[in-house]
PDB file of C-alpha atoms in Angstrom:
ATOM      1  CA  UNK T   1      76.276  97.792  79.140  1.00 63.00           C
ATOM      2  CA  UNK T   2      75.810  99.840  82.157  1.00 95.00           C
ATOM      3  CA  UNK T   3      78.314  99.628  85.158  1.00 96.00           C
ATOM      4  CA  UNK T   4      75.878  97.732  87.328  1.00 97.00           C
ATOM      5  CA  UNK T   5      75.083  95.062  84.591  1.00 97.00           C
ATOM      6  CA  UNK T   6      78.868  94.815  83.931  1.00 97.00           C
ATOM      7  CA  UNK T   7      79.540  94.310  87.730  1.00 98.00           C
ATOM      8  CA  UNK T   8      76.781  91.612  87.818  1.00 98.00           C
ATOM      9  CA  UNK T   9      78.198  89.889  84.857  1.00 98.00           C
ATOM     10  CA  UNK T  10      81.647  89.999  86.473  1.00 98.00           C
ATOM     11  CA  UNK T  11      80.472  88.033  89.540  1.00 98.00           C
ATOM     12  CA  UNK T  12      78.204  85.688  87.456  1.00 97.00           C
ATOM     13  CA  UNK T  13      74.880  86.935  88.826  1.00 97.00           C
ATOM     14  CA  UNK T  14      72.010  86.310  86.625  1.00 94.00           C
ATOM     15  CA  UNK T  15      68.234  87.303  86.820  1.00 88.00           C
ATOM     16  CA  UNK T  16      66.786  90.521  88.277  1.00 93.00           C
ATOM     17  CA  UNK T  17      68.119  91.457  91.733  1.00 96.00           C
ATOM     18  CA  UNK T  18      65.813  92.203  94.378  1.00 96.00           C
ATOM     19  CA  UNK T  19      66.201  93.855  97.817  1.00 97.00           C
ATOM     20  CA  UNK T  20      65.788  90.632  99.718  1.00 97.00           C
ATOM     21  CA  UNK T  21      67.781  88.061 101.286  1.00 97.00           C
ATOM     22  CA  UNK T  22      68.090  85.628  98.492  1.00 97.00           C
ATOM     23  CA  UNK T  23      69.499  88.339  96.353  1.00 98.00           C
ATOM     24  CA  UNK T  24      71.962  89.393  98.939  1.00 98.00           C
ATOM     25  CA  UNK T  25      72.901  85.858  99.450  1.00 97.00           C
ATOM     26  CA  UNK T  26      73.508  85.211  95.741  1.00 97.00           C
ATOM     27  CA  UNK T  27      75.526  88.300  95.469  1.00 98.00           C
ATOM     28  CA  UNK T  28      77.902  87.573  98.357  1.00 97.00           C
ATOM     29  CA  UNK T  29      78.454  83.913  97.417  1.00 96.00           C
ATOM     30  CA  UNK T  30      79.007  84.751  93.877  1.00 97.00           C
ATOM     31  CA  UNK T  31      81.456  87.515  94.625  1.00 98.00           C
ATOM     32  CA  UNK T  32      83.562  85.122  96.776  1.00 97.00           C
ATOM     33  CA  UNK T  33      83.714  82.708  94.025  1.00 96.00           C
ATOM     34  CA  UNK T  34      84.721  85.029  91.165  1.00 97.00           C
ATOM     35  CA  UNK T  35      86.811  87.939  92.673  1.00 98.00           C
ATOM     36  CA  UNK T  36      89.837  86.903  94.342  1.00 98.00           C
ATOM     37  CA  UNK T  37      91.178  88.489  97.646  1.00 98.00           C
ATOM     38  CA  UNK T  38      94.664  89.350  96.735  1.00 97.00           C
ATOM     39  CA  UNK T  39      97.409  91.761  97.966  1.00 97.00           C
ATOM     40  CA  UNK T  40      99.637  91.476  94.677  1.00 97.00           C
ATOM     41  CA  UNK T  41      99.643  95.233  93.829  1.00 98.00           C
ATOM     42  CA  UNK T  42     100.785  96.036  97.367  1.00 98.00           C
ATOM     43  CA  UNK T  43     103.715  93.469  97.413  1.00 97.00           C
ATOM     44  CA  UNK T  44     104.797  94.722  94.073  1.00 96.00           C
ATOM     45  CA  UNK T  45     104.592  98.579  95.085  1.00 96.00           C
ATOM     46  CA  UNK T  46     101.607  99.403  92.714  1.00 97.00           C
ATOM     47  CA  UNK T  47      99.634 102.274  94.415  1.00 97.00           C
ATOM     48  CA  UNK T  48      96.177 101.274  95.853  1.00 97.00           C
ATOM     49  CA  UNK T  49      93.447 103.732  95.237  1.00 98.00           C
ATOM     50  CA  UNK T  50      90.173 103.605  97.207  1.00 98.00           C
ATOM     51  CA  UNK T  51      88.161 105.667  94.908  1.00 98.00           C
ATOM     52  CA  UNK T  52      85.219 103.531  93.566  1.00 98.00           C
ATOM     53  CA  UNK T  53      85.900 104.335  90.215  1.00 98.00           C
ATOM     54  CA  UNK T  54      89.359 103.072  90.424  1.00 98.00           C
ATOM     55  CA  UNK T  55      88.452 100.005  92.119  1.00 98.00           C
ATOM     56  CA  UNK T  56      85.720  99.252  89.594  1.00 98.00           C
ATOM     57  CA  UNK T  57      88.261  99.590  86.878  1.00 98.00           C
ATOM     58  CA  UNK T  58      90.576  97.230  88.575  1.00 98.00           C
ATOM     59  CA  UNK T  59      87.970  94.609  89.761  1.00 98.00           C
ATOM     60  CA  UNK T  60      85.234  94.671  87.054  1.00 98.00           C
ATOM     61  CA  UNK T  61      87.009  96.106  83.935  1.00 97.00           C
ATOM     62  CA  UNK T  62      90.450  94.487  84.426  1.00 97.00           C
ATOM     63  CA  UNK T  63      89.106  91.337  86.203  1.00 97.00           C
ATOM     64  CA  UNK T  64      91.537  91.609  89.267  1.00 97.00           C
ATOM     65  CA  UNK T  65      90.788  91.239  92.903  1.00 98.00           C
ATOM     66  CA  UNK T  66      91.888  93.294  95.838  1.00 98.00           C
ATOM     67  CA  UNK T  67      91.747  93.438  99.780  1.00 98.00           C
ATOM     68  CA  UNK T  68      89.222  94.377 102.091  1.00 97.00           C
ATOM     69  CA  UNK T  69      89.446  98.272 101.721  1.00 98.00           C
ATOM     70  CA  UNK T  70      88.772  97.680  97.996  1.00 98.00           C
ATOM     71  CA  UNK T  71      86.619  94.616  97.806  1.00 98.00           C
ATOM     72  CA  UNK T  72      84.039  95.585 100.532  1.00 98.00           C
ATOM     73  CA  UNK T  73      84.134  99.209  99.421  1.00 98.00           C
ATOM     74  CA  UNK T  74      82.972  98.213  96.010  1.00 98.00           C
ATOM     75  CA  UNK T  75      80.574  95.472  97.064  1.00 98.00           C
ATOM     76  CA  UNK T  76      78.966  98.173  99.416  1.00 98.00           C
ATOM     77  CA  UNK T  77      78.776 100.550  96.334  1.00 98.00           C
ATOM     78  CA  UNK T  78      77.053  97.799  94.323  1.00 98.00           C
ATOM     79  CA  UNK T  79      74.346  96.909  97.149  1.00 98.00           C
ATOM     80  CA  UNK T  80      73.660 100.627  97.623  1.00 98.00           C
ATOM     81  CA  UNK T  81      73.306 100.836  93.805  1.00 97.00           C
ATOM     82  CA  UNK T  82      70.711  98.063  93.937  1.00 97.00           C
ATOM     83  CA  UNK T  83      68.716  99.758  96.801  1.00 97.00           C
ATOM     84  CA  UNK T  84      70.048  97.941  99.843  1.00 98.00           C
ATOM     85  CA  UNK T  85      70.726  99.929 103.041  1.00 98.00           C
ATOM     86  CA  UNK T  86      74.443  99.425 103.913  1.00 98.00           C
ATOM     87  CA  UNK T  87      76.572 100.690 106.897  1.00 98.00           C
ATOM     88  CA  UNK T  88      80.139 100.418 106.996  1.00 98.00           C
ATOM     89  CA  UNK T  89      82.146  99.483 109.997  1.00 98.00           C
ATOM     90  CA  UNK T  90      85.894  99.041 111.075  1.00 98.00           C
ATOM     91  CA  UNK T  91      86.973  95.713 112.557  1.00 98.00           C
ATOM     92  CA  UNK T  92      89.945  94.278 114.379  1.00 97.00           C
ATOM     93  CA  UNK T  93      91.217  91.118 112.875  1.00 95.00           C
ATOM     94  CA  UNK T  94      91.785  88.698 115.768  1.00 96.00           C
ATOM     95  CA  UNK T  95      93.109  85.530 113.979  1.00 91.00           C
ATOM     96  CA  UNK T  96      96.215  84.249 115.345  1.00 86.00           C
ATOM     97  CA  UNK T  97      96.832  87.492 117.199  1.00 90.00           C
ATOM     98  CA  UNK T  98      98.054  87.120 120.752  1.00 89.00           C
ATOM     99  CA  UNK T  99      97.068  90.749 121.764  1.00 93.00           C
ATOM    100  CA  UNK T 100      94.376  93.031 120.719  1.00 95.00           C
ATOM    101  CA  UNK T 101      95.584  94.612 117.338  1.00 95.00           C
ATOM    102  CA  UNK T 102      94.585  97.819 115.723  1.00 95.00           C
ATOM    103  CA  UNK T 103      91.389  98.236 113.608  1.00 96.00           C
ATOM    104  CA  UNK T 104      92.356  97.319 110.005  1.00 96.00           C
ATOM    105  CA  UNK T 105      89.514  95.502 108.374  1.00 97.00           C
ATOM    106  CA  UNK T 106      86.500  96.889 106.692  1.00 98.00           C
ATOM    107  CA  UNK T 107      83.131  94.990 107.039  1.00 98.00           C
ATOM    108  CA  UNK T 108      79.416  96.107 106.636  1.00 98.00           C
ATOM    109  CA  UNK T 109      76.018  95.547 107.830  1.00 98.00           C
ATOM    110  CA  UNK T 110      73.066  95.323 105.577  1.00 98.00           C
ATOM    111  CA  UNK T 111      69.618  95.963 106.628  1.00 98.00           C
ATOM    112  CA  UNK T 112      66.552  94.030 105.270  1.00 97.00           C
ATOM    113  CA  UNK T 113      63.495  94.927 107.179  1.00 95.00           C
ATOM    114  CA  UNK T 114      64.196  94.834 110.745  1.00 95.00           C
ATOM    115  CA  UNK T 115      67.175  92.369 110.279  1.00 97.00           C
ATOM    116  CA  UNK T 116      70.879  93.334 109.995  1.00 98.00           C
ATOM    117  CA  UNK T 117      73.162  90.869 108.279  1.00 98.00           C
ATOM    118  CA  UNK T 118      77.112  90.933 108.492  1.00 98.00           C
ATOM    119  CA  UNK T 119      78.284  90.712 104.787  1.00 98.00           C
ATOM    120  CA  UNK T 120      82.085  90.454 104.024  1.00 98.00           C
ATOM    121  CA  UNK T 121      83.806  89.708 100.645  1.00 98.00           C
ATOM    122  CA  UNK T 122      87.181  90.874 101.604  1.00 96.00           C
ATOM    123  CA  UNK T 123      88.836  88.217 103.833  1.00 93.00           C
ATOM    124  CA  UNK T 124      91.657  85.895 102.640  1.00 83.00           C
ATOM    125  CA  UNK T 125      90.479  82.959 104.705  1.00 81.00           C
ATOM    126  CA  UNK T 126      87.404  80.896 105.511  1.00 76.00           C
ATOM    127  CA  UNK T 127      84.543  83.369 106.309  1.00 87.00           C
ATOM    128  CA  UNK T 128      80.568  83.108 105.888  1.00 93.00           C
ATOM    129  CA  UNK T 129      79.482  82.778 102.443  1.00 93.00           C
ATOM    130  CA  UNK T 130      75.966  83.631 103.505  1.00 95.00           C
ATOM    131  CA  UNK T 131      75.049  86.989 105.113  1.00 97.00           C
ATOM    132  CA  UNK T 132      75.201  86.344 108.804  1.00 97.00           C
ATOM    133  CA  UNK T 133      72.298  87.600 111.047  1.00 97.00           C
ATOM    134  CA  UNK T 134      73.562  90.169 113.713  1.00 97.00           C
ATOM    135  CA  UNK T 135      72.350  87.596 116.454  1.00 97.00           C
ATOM    136  CA  UNK T 136      74.545  86.675 119.293  1.00 97.00           C
ATOM    137  CA  UNK T 137      74.889  83.014 120.197  1.00 96.00           C
ATOM    138  CA  UNK T 138      73.339  81.408 117.301  1.00 95.00           C
ATOM    139  CA  UNK T 139      75.392  78.926 115.328  1.00 95.00           C
ATOM    140  CA  UNK T 140      75.361  79.440 111.414  1.00 94.00           C
ATOM    141  CA  UNK T 141      76.275  76.239 109.496  1.00 92.00           C
ATOM    142  CA  UNK T 142      77.392  77.132 105.957  1.00 88.00           C
ATOM    143  CA  UNK T 143      79.275  74.626 103.436  1.00 77.00           C
ATOM    144  CA  UNK T 144      80.503  72.324 106.175  1.00 82.00           C
ATOM    145  CA  UNK T 145      81.708  75.235 108.390  1.00 88.00           C
ATOM    146  CA  UNK T 146      80.106  76.722 111.580  1.00 94.00           C
ATOM    147  CA  UNK T 147      80.206  80.401 112.670  1.00 96.00           C
ATOM    148  CA  UNK T 148      78.808  82.221 115.673  1.00 97.00           C
ATOM    149  CA  UNK T 149      78.576  85.782 116.671  1.00 98.00           C
ATOM    150  CA  UNK T 150      79.160  86.668 120.355  1.00 98.00           C
ATOM    151  CA  UNK T 151      79.152  89.923 122.330  1.00 97.00           C
ATOM    152  CA  UNK T 152      82.109  91.407 124.182  1.00 97.00           C
ATOM    153  CA  UNK T 153      81.924  94.494 126.384  1.00 96.00           C
ATOM    154  CA  UNK T 154      85.086  95.977 124.767  1.00 97.00           C
ATOM    155  CA  UNK T 155      85.698  94.320 121.329  1.00 97.00           C
ATOM    156  CA  UNK T 156      81.915  94.555 120.366  1.00 98.00           C
ATOM    157  CA  UNK T 157      80.658  91.816 118.045  1.00 98.00           C
ATOM    158  CA  UNK T 158      83.190  88.831 117.727  1.00 98.00           C
ATOM    159  CA  UNK T 159      82.925  86.560 114.881  1.00 97.00           C
ATOM    160  CA  UNK T 160      84.050  83.009 115.589  1.00 97.00           C
ATOM    161  CA  UNK T 161      84.706  79.918 113.355  1.00 95.00           C
ATOM    162  CA  UNK T 162      84.790  76.257 114.541  1.00 93.00           C
ATOM    163  CA  UNK T 163      88.303  75.039 114.010  1.00 87.00           C
ATOM    164  CA  UNK T 164      89.891  72.058 115.728  1.00 85.00           C
ATOM    165  CA  UNK T 165      86.926  71.132 118.045  1.00 89.00           C
ATOM    166  CA  UNK T 166      87.012  74.709 119.450  1.00 93.00           C
ATOM    167  CA  UNK T 167      85.736  78.151 118.518  1.00 95.00           C
ATOM    168  CA  UNK T 168      88.361  80.550 117.185  1.00 94.00           C
ATOM    169  CA  UNK T 169      88.053  84.247 116.708  1.00 96.00           C
ATOM    170  CA  UNK T 170      88.105  85.789 113.371  1.00 96.00           C
ATOM    171  CA  UNK T 171      87.563  89.610 113.827  1.00 97.00           C
ATOM    172  CA  UNK T 172      85.477  91.894 116.039  1.00 98.00           C
ATOM    173  CA  UNK T 173      83.696  95.082 115.403  1.00 98.00           C
ATOM    174  CA  UNK T 174      81.760  97.741 117.332  1.00 98.00           C
ATOM    175  CA  UNK T 175      78.628  99.582 116.045  1.00 97.00           C
ATOM    176  CA  UNK T 176      80.277 102.795 115.261  1.00 97.00           C
ATOM    177  CA  UNK T 177      79.382 103.757 111.564  1.00 98.00           C
ATOM    178  CA  UNK T 178      82.298 104.821 109.266  1.00 98.00           C
ATOM    179  CA  UNK T 179      82.605 107.222 106.310  1.00 96.00           C
ATOM    180  CA  UNK T 180      84.853 106.521 103.429  1.00 95.00           C
ATOM    181  CA  UNK T 181      87.609 109.148 104.834  1.00 96.00           C
ATOM    182  CA  UNK T 182      87.801 106.830 108.026  1.00 97.00           C
ATOM    183  CA  UNK T 183      89.260 104.018 105.781  1.00 98.00           C
ATOM    184  CA  UNK T 184      92.104 106.140 104.119  1.00 97.00           C
ATOM    185  CA  UNK T 185      94.790 106.217 106.831  1.00 96.00           C
ATOM    186  CA  UNK T 186      94.385 102.691 107.890  1.00 97.00           C
ATOM    187  CA  UNK T 187      94.551 101.367 104.272  1.00 98.00           C
ATOM    188  CA  UNK T 188      97.686 103.570 103.889  1.00 97.00           C
ATOM    189  CA  UNK T 189      99.327 101.819 106.886  1.00 97.00           C
ATOM    190  CA  UNK T 190      98.404  98.451 105.408  1.00 97.00           C
ATOM    191  CA  UNK T 191      99.954  99.411 101.985  1.00 97.00           C
ATOM    192  CA  UNK T 192     103.173 101.318 103.263  1.00 97.00           C
ATOM    193  CA  UNK T 193     104.065 100.377 106.799  1.00 97.00           C
ATOM    194  CA  UNK T 194     107.222  97.908 106.965  1.00 95.00           C
ATOM    195  CA  UNK T 195     105.334  95.922 109.782  1.00 94.00           C
ATOM    196  CA  UNK T 196     102.179  95.454 107.850  1.00 96.00           C
ATOM    197  CA  UNK T 197     101.381  91.716 106.977  1.00 93.00           C
ATOM    198  CA  UNK T 198     100.119  92.771 103.488  1.00 96.00           C
ATOM    199  CA  UNK T 199     103.722  93.537 102.482  1.00 96.00           C
ATOM    200  CA  UNK T 200     105.413  90.289 103.671  1.00 94.00           C
ATOM    201  CA  UNK T 201     104.175  87.920 100.907  1.00 94.00           C
ATOM    202  CA  UNK T 202     101.679  87.259  98.217  1.00 96.00           C
ATOM    203  CA  UNK T 203      98.289  86.469  99.554  1.00 96.00           C
ATOM    204  CA  UNK T 204      95.670  85.142  97.228  1.00 97.00           C
ATOM    205  CA  UNK T 205      92.383  83.431  98.094  1.00 97.00           C
ATOM    206  CA  UNK T 206      89.144  82.543  96.299  1.00 97.00           C
ATOM    207  CA  UNK T 207      86.269  79.978  97.055  1.00 94.00           C
ATOM    208  CA  UNK T 208      84.976  77.310  94.948  1.00 93.00           C
ATOM    209  CA  UNK T 209      81.941  75.366  95.043  1.00 89.00           C
ATOM    210  CA  UNK T 210      83.797  72.509  97.049  1.00 86.00           C
ATOM    211  CA  UNK T 211      86.439  74.492  98.884  1.00 89.00           C
ATOM    212  CA  UNK T 212      88.890  77.198  98.090  1.00 92.00           C
ATOM    213  CA  UNK T 213      92.175  77.952  96.366  1.00 95.00           C
ATOM    214  CA  UNK T 214      94.874  79.955  97.977  1.00 96.00           C
ATOM    215  CA  UNK T 215      98.367  81.260  97.605  1.00 95.00           C
ATOM    216  CA  UNK T 216     100.630  81.345 100.787  1.00 86.00           C
ATOM    217  CA  UNK T 217     104.262  80.724 101.264  1.00 84.00           C
ATOM    218  CA  UNK T 218     104.964  80.633  97.449  1.00 87.00           C
ATOM    219  CA  UNK T 219     102.476  77.762  96.846  1.00 93.00           C
ATOM    220  CA  UNK T 220      99.382  77.451  95.176  1.00 95.00           C
ATOM    221  CA  UNK T 221      97.079  75.268  97.356  1.00 94.00           C
ATOM    222  CA  UNK T 222      93.824  73.830  95.950  1.00 94.00           C
ATOM    223  CA  UNK T 223      91.381  72.746  98.780  1.00 90.00           C
ATOM    224  CA  UNK T 224      88.664  70.389  97.822  1.00 83.00           C
ATOM    225  CA  UNK T 225      86.435  67.507  99.115  1.00 77.00           C
ATOM    226  CA  UNK T 226      89.263  65.044  98.933  1.00 80.00           C
ATOM    227  CA  UNK T 227      92.018  67.003 100.324  1.00 85.00           C
ATOM    228  CA  UNK T 228      94.592  69.494  99.313  1.00 91.00           C
ATOM    229  CA  UNK T 229      96.484  69.861  96.222  1.00 92.00           C
ATOM    230  CA  UNK T 230      99.765  71.605  96.274  1.00 94.00           C
ATOM    231  CA  UNK T 231     101.671  73.360  93.532  1.00 94.00           C
ATOM    232  CA  UNK T 232     105.132  74.686  94.017  1.00 94.00           C
ATOM    233  CA  UNK T 233     105.962  76.767  90.911  1.00 95.00           C
ATOM    234  CA  UNK T 234     109.432  76.512  89.619  1.00 93.00           C
ATOM    235  CA  UNK T 235     109.524  79.815  87.840  1.00 95.00           C
ATOM    236  CA  UNK T 236     107.961  83.158  87.795  1.00 94.00           C
ATOM    237  CA  UNK T 237     106.367  82.448  84.305  1.00 95.00           C
ATOM    238  CA  UNK T 238     104.920  79.074  85.907  1.00 96.00           C
ATOM    239  CA  UNK T 239     103.564  81.139  88.900  1.00 96.00           C
ATOM    240  CA  UNK T 240     101.815  83.654  86.749  1.00 96.00           C
ATOM    241  CA  UNK T 241     100.408  80.854  84.833  1.00 96.00           C
ATOM    242  CA  UNK T 242      98.904  79.290  87.915  1.00 96.00           C
ATOM    243  CA  UNK T 243      97.449  82.839  88.852  1.00 97.00           C
ATOM    244  CA  UNK T 244      95.799  83.113  85.530  1.00 96.00           C
ATOM    245  CA  UNK T 245      94.453  79.454  85.636  1.00 95.00           C
ATOM    246  CA  UNK T 246      93.165  79.251  89.117  1.00 95.00           C
ATOM    247  CA  UNK T 247      92.409  82.863  90.056  1.00 96.00           C
ATOM    248  CA  UNK T 248      91.706  84.577  86.811  1.00 96.00           C
ATOM    249  CA  UNK T 249      94.644  87.223  87.481  1.00 96.00           C
ATOM    250  CA  UNK T 250      96.814  88.367  84.773  1.00 93.00           C
ATOM    251  CA  UNK T 251      99.838  90.085  86.069  1.00 87.00           C
TER     252      UNK T 251
END
């Protein structure tokens, strides 16, 4: 099995991929529901590599996940391999930030014809499962959630979601294309700096058909149509079992 076929199998994509919106949508949705966002290596001091062959081995061969600099890099590689036009950007993550933070999130735009779509498979919270057209002021309703892109003179393109009867900022990016070397120093900061949120606690997240599953504050939380089911593991072995059961992660 070649590398592309193995990747498509890893994310449960069947059929023949085409360079159109339906394929892009299916790839993004499947990725979010099969490859977990996770920082477990960072917390445990396991070095992060941004080389595509290393990310591929981690995600596809070993069945692990990663964070934005890993997952969006690998997904962009897959899309380019399938013939899509992809441009990479750096974003500022604004959720729950009282001030404007540094750029520390990787995103991408995928061009199909004359339309550009925001695609992201590397966020550990609710984000669009469907590629979002780079159109300002248009509400996108997806899986019971609402998103919108707005324009800001300084921040550029701001992605919002609808929470508690108000629009809440998720992240913002300007249209300055990045190359792979541009992500190295920022990822190193996220991995090594003592102030980095990625070093504080385990963060794991994956989407399901009816909601999502998350690890936060030492709890495993299962969000579904009827509410939230919370598991508080009593031991490390129990915690590892929950990671295997709900996220497919074997530490």
